[in-house]
Short mmCIF file of C-alpha atoms in Angstrom, two decimals:
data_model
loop_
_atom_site.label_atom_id
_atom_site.label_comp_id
_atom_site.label_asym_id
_atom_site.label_seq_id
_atom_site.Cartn_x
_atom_site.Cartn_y
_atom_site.Cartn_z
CA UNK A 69 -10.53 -9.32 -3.20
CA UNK A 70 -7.06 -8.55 -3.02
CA UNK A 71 -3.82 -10.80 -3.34
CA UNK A 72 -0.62 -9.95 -1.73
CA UNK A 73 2.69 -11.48 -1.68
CA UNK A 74 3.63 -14.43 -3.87
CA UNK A 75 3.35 -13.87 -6.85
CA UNK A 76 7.19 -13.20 -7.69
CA UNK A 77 7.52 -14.83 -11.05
CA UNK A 78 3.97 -15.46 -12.46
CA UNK A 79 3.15 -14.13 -15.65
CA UNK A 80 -0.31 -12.58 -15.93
CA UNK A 81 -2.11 -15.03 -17.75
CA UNK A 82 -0.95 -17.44 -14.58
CA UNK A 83 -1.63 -14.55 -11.92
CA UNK A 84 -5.13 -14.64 -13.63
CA UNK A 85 -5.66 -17.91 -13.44
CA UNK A 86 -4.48 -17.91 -9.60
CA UNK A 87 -7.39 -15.56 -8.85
CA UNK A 88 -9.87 -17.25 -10.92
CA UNK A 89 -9.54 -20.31 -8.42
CA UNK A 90 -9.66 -18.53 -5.67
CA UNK A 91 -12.77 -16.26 -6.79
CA UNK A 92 -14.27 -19.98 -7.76
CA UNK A 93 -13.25 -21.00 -3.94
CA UNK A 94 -14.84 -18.18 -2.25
CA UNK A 95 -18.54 -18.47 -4.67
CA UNK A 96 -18.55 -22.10 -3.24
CA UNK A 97 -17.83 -21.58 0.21
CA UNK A 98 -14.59 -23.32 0.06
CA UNK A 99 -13.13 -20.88 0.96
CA UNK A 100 -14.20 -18.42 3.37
CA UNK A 101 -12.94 -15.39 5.34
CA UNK A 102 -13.80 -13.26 8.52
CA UNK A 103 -15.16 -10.11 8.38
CA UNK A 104 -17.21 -7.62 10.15
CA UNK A 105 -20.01 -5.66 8.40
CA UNK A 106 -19.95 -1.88 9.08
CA UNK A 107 -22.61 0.41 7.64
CA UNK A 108 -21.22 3.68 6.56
CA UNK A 109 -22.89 5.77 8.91
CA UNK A 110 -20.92 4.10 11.58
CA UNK A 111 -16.95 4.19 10.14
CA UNK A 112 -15.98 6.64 11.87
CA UNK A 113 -16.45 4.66 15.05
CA UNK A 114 -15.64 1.10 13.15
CA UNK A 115 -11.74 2.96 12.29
CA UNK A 116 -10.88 3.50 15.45
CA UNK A 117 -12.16 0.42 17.29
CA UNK A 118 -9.19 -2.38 17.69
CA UNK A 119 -10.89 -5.91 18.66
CA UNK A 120 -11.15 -6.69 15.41
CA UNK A 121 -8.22 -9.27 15.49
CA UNK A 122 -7.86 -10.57 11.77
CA UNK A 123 -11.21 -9.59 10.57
CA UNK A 124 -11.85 -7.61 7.67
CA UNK A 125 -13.88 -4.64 8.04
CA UNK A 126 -16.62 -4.49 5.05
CA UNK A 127 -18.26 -1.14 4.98
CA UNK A 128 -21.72 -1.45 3.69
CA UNK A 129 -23.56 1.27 2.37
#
């Protein structure tokens, strides 16, 4: 998981904490998101494909 965007400000020990409640979110389902399992042998074909509209794209192996 990756955060972007504010966090102007926070100190690390706060920036960790941020991410600690969301990690604790997303284990119980509080917090979800949308994403689209690709196996590996099919990227190629999953990069160039554009109907994923706000998806994530989670390459399995």
């Amino acid at each position: 998981m990756e955060i972007y965007g504010a966090a102007k400000g926070l100190d690390p020990q706060t920036l960790d904490e941020v991410y600690q409640q969301i990690a604790r979110w997303t284990r119980s389902g509080e917090l979800t998101f949308d994403v689209e399992k690709v196996p590996l042998s099919d990227i190629e074909t999953a990069w160039q494909r554009t109907d994923f509209k706000g998806r994530r794209l989670v390459v399995m192996p």
